[in-house]
mmCIF file of C-alpha atoms in Angstrom:
data_model
loop_
_atom_site.group_PDB
_atom_site.id
_atom_site.type_symbol
_atom_site.label_atom_id
_atom_site.label_comp_id
_atom_site.label_asym_id
_atom_site.label_seq_id
_atom_site.Cartn_x
_atom_site.Cartn_y
_atom_site.Cartn_z
ATOM 1 C CA MET A 1 0.000 0.000 0.000
ATOM 2 C CA ARG A 2 2.762 2.378 0.983
ATOM 3 C CA VAL A 3 4.768 1.513 -2.089
ATOM 4 C CA LEU A 4 1.697 2.055 -4.231
ATOM 5 C CA LEU A 5 1.160 5.430 -2.652
ATOM 6 C CA LEU A 6 4.775 6.346 -3.198
ATOM 7 C CA MET A 7 4.582 5.301 -6.820
ATOM 8 C CA LEU A 8 1.457 7.382 -7.214
ATOM 9 C CA CYS A 9 3.225 10.396 -5.778
ATOM 10 C CA LEU A 10 6.233 9.853 -7.984
ATOM 11 C CA GLY A 11 3.990 9.367 -10.984
ATOM 12 C CA VAL A 12 2.358 12.702 -10.358
ATOM 13 C CA TRP A 13 5.754 14.330 -10.389
ATOM 14 C CA VAL A 14 6.954 12.542 -13.468
ATOM 15 C CA VAL A 15 4.068 13.400 -15.778
ATOM 16 C CA PRO A 16 4.743 17.108 -16.383
ATOM 17 C CA ALA A 17 8.347 16.464 -17.258
ATOM 18 C CA GLN A 18 7.389 13.951 -19.875
ATOM 19 C CA ALA A 19 4.701 15.892 -21.628
ATOM 20 C CA ALA A 20 6.402 17.790 -24.415
ATOM 21 C CA ILE A 21 8.120 15.099 -26.388
ATOM 22 C CA GLU A 22 7.473 16.053 -29.961
ATOM 23 C CA ALA A 23 10.712 15.803 -31.874
ATOM 24 C CA TYR A 24 10.884 19.048 -33.762
ATOM 25 C CA GLN A 25 13.718 19.908 -36.079
ATOM 26 C CA PHE A 26 14.919 23.423 -35.556
ATOM 27 C CA ASP A 27 16.530 25.482 -38.263
ATOM 28 C CA SER A 28 18.769 27.334 -35.844
ATOM 29 C CA PRO A 29 19.753 27.301 -32.179
ATOM 30 C CA GLN A 30 18.041 30.686 -31.841
ATOM 31 C CA MET A 31 14.785 29.187 -33.062
ATOM 32 C CA GLU A 32 15.067 26.391 -30.555
ATOM 33 C CA THR A 33 15.686 28.859 -27.736
ATOM 34 C CA ASP A 34 12.707 30.955 -28.823
ATOM 35 C CA TYR A 35 10.512 27.887 -29.068
ATOM 36 C CA ASN A 36 11.462 26.652 -25.626
ATOM 37 C CA ARG A 37 11.024 30.059 -24.087
ATOM 38 C CA LEU A 38 7.593 30.480 -25.687
ATOM 39 C CA ILE A 39 6.176 27.151 -24.638
ATOM 40 C CA ASP A 40 7.551 27.827 -21.189
ATOM 41 C CA GLU A 41 5.791 31.189 -20.927
ATOM 42 C CA LEU A 42 2.482 30.337 -22.537
ATOM 43 C CA ARG A 43 -0.245 28.835 -20.449
ATOM 44 C CA CYS A 44 -2.317 25.832 -21.392
ATOM 45 C CA LEU A 45 -5.963 26.810 -21.141
ATOM 46 C CA VAL A 46 -7.211 23.312 -20.531
ATOM 47 C CA CYS A 47 -5.049 22.554 -17.514
ATOM 48 C CA GLN A 48 -4.685 26.075 -16.308
ATOM 49 C CA ASN A 49 -1.788 25.719 -13.961
ATOM 50 C CA GLN A 50 0.522 24.256 -16.556
ATOM 51 C CA ASN A 51 2.418 25.882 -19.348
ATOM 52 C CA LEU A 52 2.414 24.568 -22.892
ATOM 53 C CA ALA A 53 5.687 22.785 -22.278
ATOM 54 C CA GLY A 54 4.323 20.849 -19.349
ATOM 55 C CA SER A 55 0.875 19.974 -20.599
ATOM 56 C CA ASP A 56 -0.168 16.880 -22.437
ATOM 57 C CA ALA A 57 -3.589 18.251 -23.326
ATOM 58 C CA GLU A 58 -4.517 18.139 -26.998
ATOM 59 C CA LEU A 59 -4.874 21.869 -27.169
ATOM 60 C CA ALA A 60 -1.400 22.314 -25.705
ATOM 61 C CA ARG A 61 -0.013 19.982 -28.335
ATOM 62 C CA ASP A 62 -1.773 21.962 -31.073
ATOM 63 C CA LEU A 63 -0.504 25.231 -29.709
ATOM 64 C CA ARG A 64 3.035 23.890 -29.498
ATOM 65 C CA ARG A 65 2.781 22.835 -33.123
ATOM 66 C CA GLU A 66 1.413 26.254 -34.037
ATOM 67 C CA THR A 67 4.274 27.930 -32.176
ATOM 68 C CA TYR A 68 6.784 25.769 -34.009
ATOM 69 C CA GLU A 69 5.187 26.395 -37.411
ATOM 70 C CA MET A 70 5.056 30.129 -36.876
ATOM 71 C CA LEU A 71 8.708 30.287 -35.860
ATOM 72 C CA ARG A 72 9.660 28.180 -38.844
ATOM 73 C CA GLN A 73 7.843 30.598 -41.107
ATOM 74 C CA GLY A 74 10.139 33.264 -39.746
ATOM 75 C CA LYS A 75 7.659 34.892 -37.380
ATOM 76 C CA SER A 76 9.157 36.571 -34.349
ATOM 77 C CA PRO A 77 8.404 35.361 -30.819
ATOM 78 C CA GLU A 78 6.439 38.583 -30.306
ATOM 79 C CA GLN A 79 4.202 37.672 -33.226
ATOM 80 C CA VAL A 80 3.568 34.257 -31.719
ATOM 81 C CA VAL A 81 2.590 35.872 -28.428
ATOM 82 C CA GLU A 82 0.332 38.310 -30.294
ATOM 83 C CA PHE A 83 -1.313 35.390 -32.075
ATOM 84 C CA MET A 84 -2.047 33.630 -28.802
ATOM 85 C CA VAL A 85 -3.273 36.728 -26.998
ATOM 86 C CA ALA A 86 -5.604 37.627 -29.876
ATOM 87 C CA ARG A 87 -7.289 34.236 -29.502
ATOM 88 C CA TYR A 88 -7.119 33.360 -25.851
ATOM 89 C CA GLY A 89 -6.579 36.698 -24.134
ATOM 90 C CA ASP A 90 -3.937 37.861 -21.684
ATOM 91 C CA PHE A 91 -4.618 34.775 -19.625
ATOM 92 C CA VAL A 92 -2.310 32.700 -21.855
ATOM 93 C CA LEU A 93 0.655 34.719 -20.692
ATOM 94 C CA TYR A 94 2.425 33.568 -17.587
ATOM 95 C CA ARG A 95 4.297 36.860 -17.780
ATOM 96 C CA PRO A 96 1.649 39.531 -18.373
ATOM 97 C CA GLN A 97 2.513 42.433 -20.639
ATOM 98 C CA PHE A 98 3.220 45.827 -19.113
ATOM 99 C CA LYS A 99 0.290 47.983 -20.179
ATOM 100 C CA PRO A 100 -2.320 50.235 -18.546
ATOM 101 C CA THR A 101 -4.552 47.372 -17.424
ATOM 102 C CA THR A 102 -1.643 45.579 -15.803
ATOM 103 C CA TYR A 103 0.132 48.570 -14.251
ATOM 104 C CA LEU A 104 -1.405 47.808 -10.891
ATOM 105 C CA LEU A 105 -0.404 44.160 -11.184
ATOM 106 C CA TRP A 106 3.223 44.990 -11.909
ATOM 107 C CA LEU A 107 3.613 48.034 -9.705
ATOM 108 C CA GLY A 108 1.218 47.108 -6.914
ATOM 109 C CA PRO A 109 3.758 45.198 -4.815
ATOM 110 C CA PHE A 110 6.243 48.062 -5.014
ATOM 111 C CA LEU A 111 3.579 50.618 -4.151
ATOM 112 C CA LEU A 112 2.572 48.476 -1.207
ATOM 113 C CA MET A 113 6.173 48.233 -0.070
ATOM 114 C CA LEU A 114 6.698 51.979 -0.415
ATOM 115 C CA GLY A 115 3.536 52.580 1.579
ATOM 116 C CA VAL A 116 4.660 50.277 4.350
ATOM 117 C CA LEU A 117 8.151 51.814 4.358
ATOM 118 C CA TYR A 118 6.637 55.274 4.620
ATOM 119 C CA LEU A 119 4.505 54.253 7.583
ATOM 120 C CA LEU A 120 7.482 52.554 9.207
ATOM 121 C CA VAL A 121 9.790 55.533 8.783
ATOM 122 C CA ARG A 122 7.136 57.886 10.022
ATOM 123 C CA ARG A 123 6.604 55.812 13.097
ATOM 124 C CA LEU A 124 10.330 55.490 13.833
ATOM 125 C CA ARG A 125 10.972 59.184 13.365
ATOM 126 C CA LYS A 126 8.094 60.309 15.485
ATOM 127 C CA PRO A 127 9.459 61.613 18.812
ATOM 128 C CA ASP A 128 8.275 59.841 21.903
ATOM 129 C CA GLU A 129 4.949 61.053 22.955
ATOM 130 C CA THR A 130 5.325 63.859 25.487
ATOM 131 C CA VAL A 131 3.618 63.005 28.654
ATOM 132 C CA GLU A 132 1.880 65.860 30.323
ATOM 133 C CA VAL A 133 3.046 66.120 33.839
ATOM 134 C CA ASP A 134 1.694 68.298 36.497
ATOM 135 C CA ALA A 135 4.388 70.889 37.360
ATOM 136 C CA ASP A 136 3.827 70.549 41.091
ATOM 137 C CA ALA A 137 4.153 66.792 40.940
ATOM 138 C CA LEU A 138 7.399 67.152 39.004
ATOM 139 C CA THR A 139 8.985 69.437 41.611
ATOM 140 C CA LYS A 140 7.871 67.078 44.313
ATOM 141 C CA ALA A 141 9.420 64.138 42.537
ATOM 142 C CA LYS A 142 12.690 66.004 42.081
ATOM 143 C CA GLN A 143 12.767 66.872 45.760
ATOM 144 C CA LEU A 144 12.164 63.275 46.694
ATOM 145 C CA LEU A 145 15.012 62.167 44.462
ATOM 146 C CA GLU A 146 17.365 64.778 45.871
ATOM 147 C CA ASN A 147 16.418 63.879 49.420
ATOM 148 C CA ASN A 148 17.020 60.269 48.621
ATOM 149 C CA GLU A 149 20.507 61.058 47.316
ATOM 150 C CA SER A 150 21.469 63.230 50.284
ATOM 151 C CA ASN A 151 20.256 60.496 52.657
ATOM 152 C CA GLN A 152 22.737 58.045 51.305
ATOM 153 C CA MET B 1 -10.312 56.297 17.079
ATOM 154 C CA SER B 2 -9.517 56.316 13.358
ATOM 155 C CA ARG B 3 -6.488 54.254 14.176
ATOM 156 C CA SER B 4 -8.501 51.389 15.544
ATOM 157 C CA ILE B 5 -10.996 51.486 12.695
ATOM 158 C CA LEU B 6 -8.523 51.398 9.815
ATOM 159 C CA PRO B 7 -7.406 47.768 10.180
ATOM 160 C CA LEU B 8 -11.036 46.750 10.449
ATOM 161 C CA VAL B 9 -11.882 48.549 7.221
ATOM 162 C CA VAL B 10 -8.916 46.947 5.450
ATOM 163 C CA PHE B 11 -9.967 43.570 6.774
ATOM 164 C CA ALA B 12 -13.546 44.063 5.620
ATOM 165 C CA LEU B 13 -12.342 45.073 2.145
ATOM 166 C CA MET B 14 -10.150 41.979 1.943
ATOM 167 C CA VAL B 15 -13.023 39.751 3.010
ATOM 168 C CA GLY B 16 -15.243 41.348 0.386
ATOM 169 C CA LEU B 17 -12.650 40.913 -2.321
ATOM 170 C CA LEU B 18 -11.874 37.310 -1.471
ATOM 171 C CA TRP B 19 -15.556 36.496 -1.065
ATOM 172 C CA HIS B 20 -16.173 37.804 -4.550
ATOM 173 C CA GLY B 21 -13.234 35.750 -5.794
ATOM 174 C CA LEU B 22 -14.836 32.592 -4.458
ATOM 175 C CA SER B 23 -17.845 33.090 -6.699
ATOM 176 C CA LEU B 24 -15.736 33.330 -9.863
ATOM 177 C CA ASP B 25 -15.038 30.310 -12.030
ATOM 178 C CA PRO B 26 -11.376 30.321 -13.039
ATOM 179 C CA LYS B 27 -12.171 27.853 -15.808
ATOM 180 C CA LYS B 28 -14.068 30.579 -17.631
ATOM 181 C CA VAL B 29 -11.543 32.772 -19.320
ATOM 182 C CA PRO B 30 -13.069 35.901 -20.850
ATOM 183 C CA SER B 31 -12.626 35.839 -24.603
ATOM 184 C CA PRO B 32 -10.728 38.696 -26.209
ATOM 185 C CA LEU B 33 -12.890 38.132 -29.273
ATOM 186 C CA ILE B 34 -16.026 39.694 -27.827
ATOM 187 C CA ASP B 35 -17.094 42.650 -29.982
ATOM 188 C CA LYS B 36 -14.415 41.742 -32.506
ATOM 189 C CA GLN B 37 -14.874 40.530 -36.038
ATOM 190 C CA ALA B 38 -15.671 36.807 -36.098
ATOM 191 C CA PRO B 39 -12.672 34.914 -37.499
ATOM 192 C CA SER B 40 -13.493 33.804 -41.009
ATOM 193 C CA PHE B 41 -13.517 30.214 -42.151
ATOM 194 C CA SER B 42 -14.459 28.198 -45.170
ATOM 195 C CA LEU B 43 -15.031 24.580 -44.257
ATOM 196 C CA ALA B 44 -16.557 21.468 -45.765
ATOM 197 C CA MET B 45 -20.063 20.634 -44.627
ATOM 198 C CA LEU B 46 -20.495 17.501 -42.595
ATOM 199 C CA GLU B 47 -23.616 16.526 -44.517
ATOM 200 C CA ASP B 48 -21.912 16.946 -47.874
ATOM 201 C CA PRO B 49 -18.130 17.448 -47.745
ATOM 202 C CA SER B 50 -18.045 18.521 -51.389
ATOM 203 C CA ARG B 51 -19.847 21.711 -50.391
ATOM 204 C CA LYS B 52 -18.362 24.437 -48.289
ATOM 205 C CA LEU B 53 -19.768 26.937 -45.882
ATOM 206 C CA SER B 54 -17.907 30.139 -45.232
ATOM 207 C CA THR B 55 -18.481 32.949 -42.776
ATOM 208 C CA GLY B 56 -19.219 35.167 -45.772
ATOM 209 C CA ASP B 57 -22.341 33.100 -46.481
ATOM 210 C CA LEU B 58 -23.704 34.112 -43.102
ATOM 211 C CA ALA B 59 -22.954 37.818 -43.398
ATOM 212 C CA GLY B 60 -25.867 40.096 -42.655
ATOM 213 C CA GLN B 61 -27.647 37.740 -40.312
ATOM 214 C CA VAL B 62 -27.528 36.946 -36.645
ATOM 215 C CA TRP B 63 -26.244 33.433 -36.145
ATOM 216 C CA VAL B 64 -25.022 31.047 -33.496
ATOM 217 C CA LEU B 65 -21.927 28.890 -33.736
ATOM 218 C CA ASN B 66 -21.979 25.852 -31.497
ATOM 219 C CA VAL B 67 -18.703 23.967 -31.180
ATOM 220 C CA TRP B 68 -19.366 20.267 -30.673
ATOM 221 C CA ALA B 69 -17.878 16.825 -31.111
ATOM 222 C CA SER B 70 -19.156 13.281 -30.851
ATOM 223 C CA TRP B 71 -16.472 12.495 -28.266
ATOM 224 C CA CYS B 72 -17.588 15.360 -26.073
ATOM 225 C CA VAL B 73 -19.746 14.195 -23.195
ATOM 226 C CA SER B 74 -21.076 17.610 -22.181
ATOM 227 C CA CYS B 75 -22.172 18.155 -25.773
ATOM 228 C CA ARG B 76 -24.765 15.471 -25.214
ATOM 229 C CA ALA B 77 -25.887 17.245 -22.078
ATOM 230 C CA GLU B 78 -26.479 20.499 -23.948
ATOM 231 C CA HIS B 79 -27.848 18.810 -27.064
ATOM 232 C CA GLU B 80 -31.479 19.200 -26.048
ATOM 233 C CA VAL B 81 -30.915 22.864 -25.218
ATOM 234 C CA ILE B 82 -29.354 23.543 -28.605
ATOM 235 C CA THR B 83 -32.233 21.650 -30.169
ATOM 236 C CA ALA B 84 -34.681 23.864 -28.289
ATOM 237 C CA LEU B 85 -32.855 26.985 -29.469
ATOM 238 C CA ALA B 86 -32.821 25.813 -33.092
ATOM 239 C CA GLY B 87 -36.508 24.851 -32.819
ATOM 240 C CA ARG B 88 -37.439 28.470 -32.201
ATOM 241 C CA ASN B 89 -36.297 29.334 -35.720
ATOM 242 C CA LEU B 90 -34.978 32.685 -34.622
ATOM 243 C CA VAL B 91 -31.445 32.358 -35.883
ATOM 244 C CA THR B 92 -29.283 30.023 -37.937
ATOM 245 C CA VAL B 93 -27.517 27.583 -35.678
ATOM 246 C CA VAL B 94 -24.261 26.397 -37.223
ATOM 247 C CA GLY B 95 -22.332 23.500 -35.738
ATOM 248 C CA LEU B 96 -18.554 23.457 -35.740
ATOM 249 C CA ASN B 97 -17.616 19.807 -35.566
ATOM 250 C CA TYR B 98 -14.350 20.125 -33.670
ATOM 251 C CA LYS B 99 -11.518 17.579 -33.985
ATOM 252 C CA ASP B 100 -13.884 14.773 -34.729
ATOM 253 C CA ASP B 101 -14.138 11.854 -37.084
ATOM 254 C CA PRO B 102 -16.823 12.883 -39.625
ATOM 255 C CA ALA B 103 -18.262 9.351 -39.619
ATOM 256 C CA ASP B 104 -18.632 9.399 -35.829
ATOM 257 C CA ALA B 105 -20.104 12.874 -36.018
ATOM 258 C CA ALA B 106 -22.705 11.849 -38.590
ATOM 259 C CA LYS B 107 -23.634 8.845 -36.464
ATOM 260 C CA TRP B 108 -23.960 11.052 -33.397
ATOM 261 C CA LEU B 109 -26.352 13.406 -35.195
ATOM 262 C CA GLN B 110 -28.382 10.480 -36.476
ATOM 263 C CA LYS B 111 -28.676 9.007 -33.025
ATOM 264 C CA PHE B 112 -29.530 12.144 -31.052
ATOM 265 C CA GLY B 113 -31.049 14.317 -33.771
ATOM 266 C CA ASN B 114 -29.552 17.146 -35.765
ATOM 267 C CA PRO B 115 -30.379 20.616 -34.462
ATOM 268 C CA TYR B 116 -27.964 22.391 -36.810
ATOM 269 C CA ALA B 117 -28.847 24.167 -40.008
ATOM 270 C CA VAL B 118 -25.446 22.979 -41.085
ATOM 271 C CA SER B 119 -22.360 21.541 -39.432
ATOM 272 C CA VAL B 120 -18.887 22.163 -40.759
ATOM 273 C CA ILE B 121 -15.841 19.967 -40.288
ATOM 274 C CA ASP B 122 -12.903 21.347 -38.360
ATOM 275 C CA ARG B 123 -10.882 18.170 -38.384
ATOM 276 C CA ASP B 124 -7.571 19.513 -37.092
ATOM 277 C CA GLY B 125 -9.063 22.188 -34.847
ATOM 278 C CA ARG B 126 -7.357 25.012 -36.707
ATOM 279 C CA VAL B 127 -10.543 27.059 -37.043
ATOM 280 C CA GLY B 128 -11.323 26.334 -33.406
ATOM 281 C CA MET B 129 -7.943 27.835 -32.558
ATOM 282 C CA ASP B 130 -8.815 31.016 -34.455
ATOM 283 C CA TRP B 131 -12.007 31.241 -32.436
ATOM 284 C CA GLY B 132 -10.113 30.717 -29.193
ATOM 285 C CA VAL B 133 -11.836 27.439 -28.456
ATOM 286 C CA TYR B 134 -10.244 25.654 -25.531
ATOM 287 C CA GLY B 135 -13.027 23.553 -24.108
ATOM 288 C CA VAL B 136 -15.834 21.947 -26.035
ATOM 289 C CA PRO B 137 -18.711 22.724 -26.032
ATOM 290 C CA GLU B 138 -18.568 26.432 -26.663
ATOM 291 C CA THR B 139 -21.251 28.638 -28.136
ATOM 292 C CA PHE B 140 -20.825 31.956 -29.896
ATOM 293 C CA VAL B 141 -23.453 34.533 -30.825
ATOM 294 C CA ILE B 142 -22.560 36.530 -33.929
ATOM 295 C CA GLY B 143 -24.376 39.696 -34.932
ATOM 296 C CA ALA B 144 -25.496 40.761 -38.389
ATOM 297 C CA ASP B 145 -22.428 43.009 -38.505
ATOM 298 C CA GLY B 146 -20.194 39.960 -38.220
ATOM 299 C CA LEU B 147 -19.037 40.773 -34.702
ATOM 300 C CA ILE B 148 -18.969 38.168 -31.964
ATOM 301 C CA ARG B 149 -21.355 39.396 -29.307
ATOM 302 C CA TYR B 150 -21.374 36.632 -26.761
ATOM 303 C CA LYS B 151 -19.484 33.504 -25.896
ATOM 304 C CA HIS B 152 -20.658 30.712 -23.661
ATOM 305 C CA ILE B 153 -18.055 28.268 -22.402
ATOM 306 C CA GLY B 154 -19.202 24.797 -21.452
ATOM 307 C CA PRO B 155 -22.604 23.208 -21.949
ATOM 308 C CA VAL B 156 -25.506 25.595 -22.418
ATOM 309 C CA THR B 157 -28.234 24.893 -19.894
ATOM 310 C CA HIS B 158 -31.876 25.879 -20.214
ATOM 311 C CA GLU B 159 -31.176 28.520 -17.611
ATOM 312 C CA SER B 160 -28.209 30.054 -19.407
ATOM 313 C CA LEU B 161 -30.142 29.919 -22.666
ATOM 314 C CA GLU B 162 -33.023 31.935 -21.227
ATOM 315 C CA ARG B 163 -30.972 34.277 -19.092
ATOM 316 C CA LYS B 164 -27.937 34.968 -21.244
ATOM 317 C CA ILE B 165 -28.269 33.836 -24.828
ATOM 318 C CA MET B 166 -31.905 34.669 -25.584
ATOM 319 C CA PRO B 167 -31.694 38.273 -24.333
ATOM 320 C CA LYS B 168 -28.567 38.741 -26.451
ATOM 321 C CA LEU B 169 -30.302 37.312 -29.507
ATOM 322 C CA GLU B 170 -33.378 39.441 -28.978
ATOM 323 C CA GLU B 171 -31.223 42.519 -28.606
ATOM 324 C CA LEU B 172 -29.371 41.707 -31.835
ATOM 325 C CA LEU B 173 -32.509 40.836 -33.745
ATOM 326 C CA GLY B 174 -34.038 44.118 -32.623
#
């Protein structure tokens, strides 16, 4: 039972690595790099938490083939990305483009950090709160301290 | 006072946001094709592969494209709904037979009934790719101007037909 469970766990890990096994012939090392980068950055819409490289879904296979064909026709990686976005939307991109609708997405974390830093600095710089003390009580306390010293 | 209220407000906003997120279906990816020109195709008809249907033939009318396949289980679930829609004779319902064996597809239609005015064969799924199809069944509503006005992902239910698709059709038909 334990062995079976272990095998199951291992199996789960092995599958993604095996998925993209089409043997494509690349015209140049650059094309191969582009291809691998693209299928790494494009999301499979069927199994949404996998990229094209890691998915064995039919659609992923088709999109890998399309990517390969487009590169072979001399299209640039940007054109491939454009092609995918036009059909499936920004969701296919694991790395969203930097444009007005995604400004918040890209800059949000930094804004948040700046905000927190600002609050932190403000708090650290702020002088200790002045405690209002009754003048009479203060004189009395001083006297007590002085008396205490002279007693020693 | 404001100091003690601020974290509470932030917390409430977060709860609201996350609560809303729970009601969303991540499987439904909004199509970038809405209000864009419907991708054109010219494909062989399932009934008679020697004849072709192209998007140009449908220009000037409101039509529905239903992506289906004989291997698709949810297509059977929505079959009666598509049949009901076609039975109203409001719009042309075109079937896009997606990545299917035409013989299986013909058998499927014979067995369950054919609601489509015409079905076209997209054997390798290339046209489906142009339409951004990623899960069959999918249903598109196309206006007389050739723009895609609505997309339904997954099987159409009677409820979604009445609440989403029919109002869209009525609006487009004027």
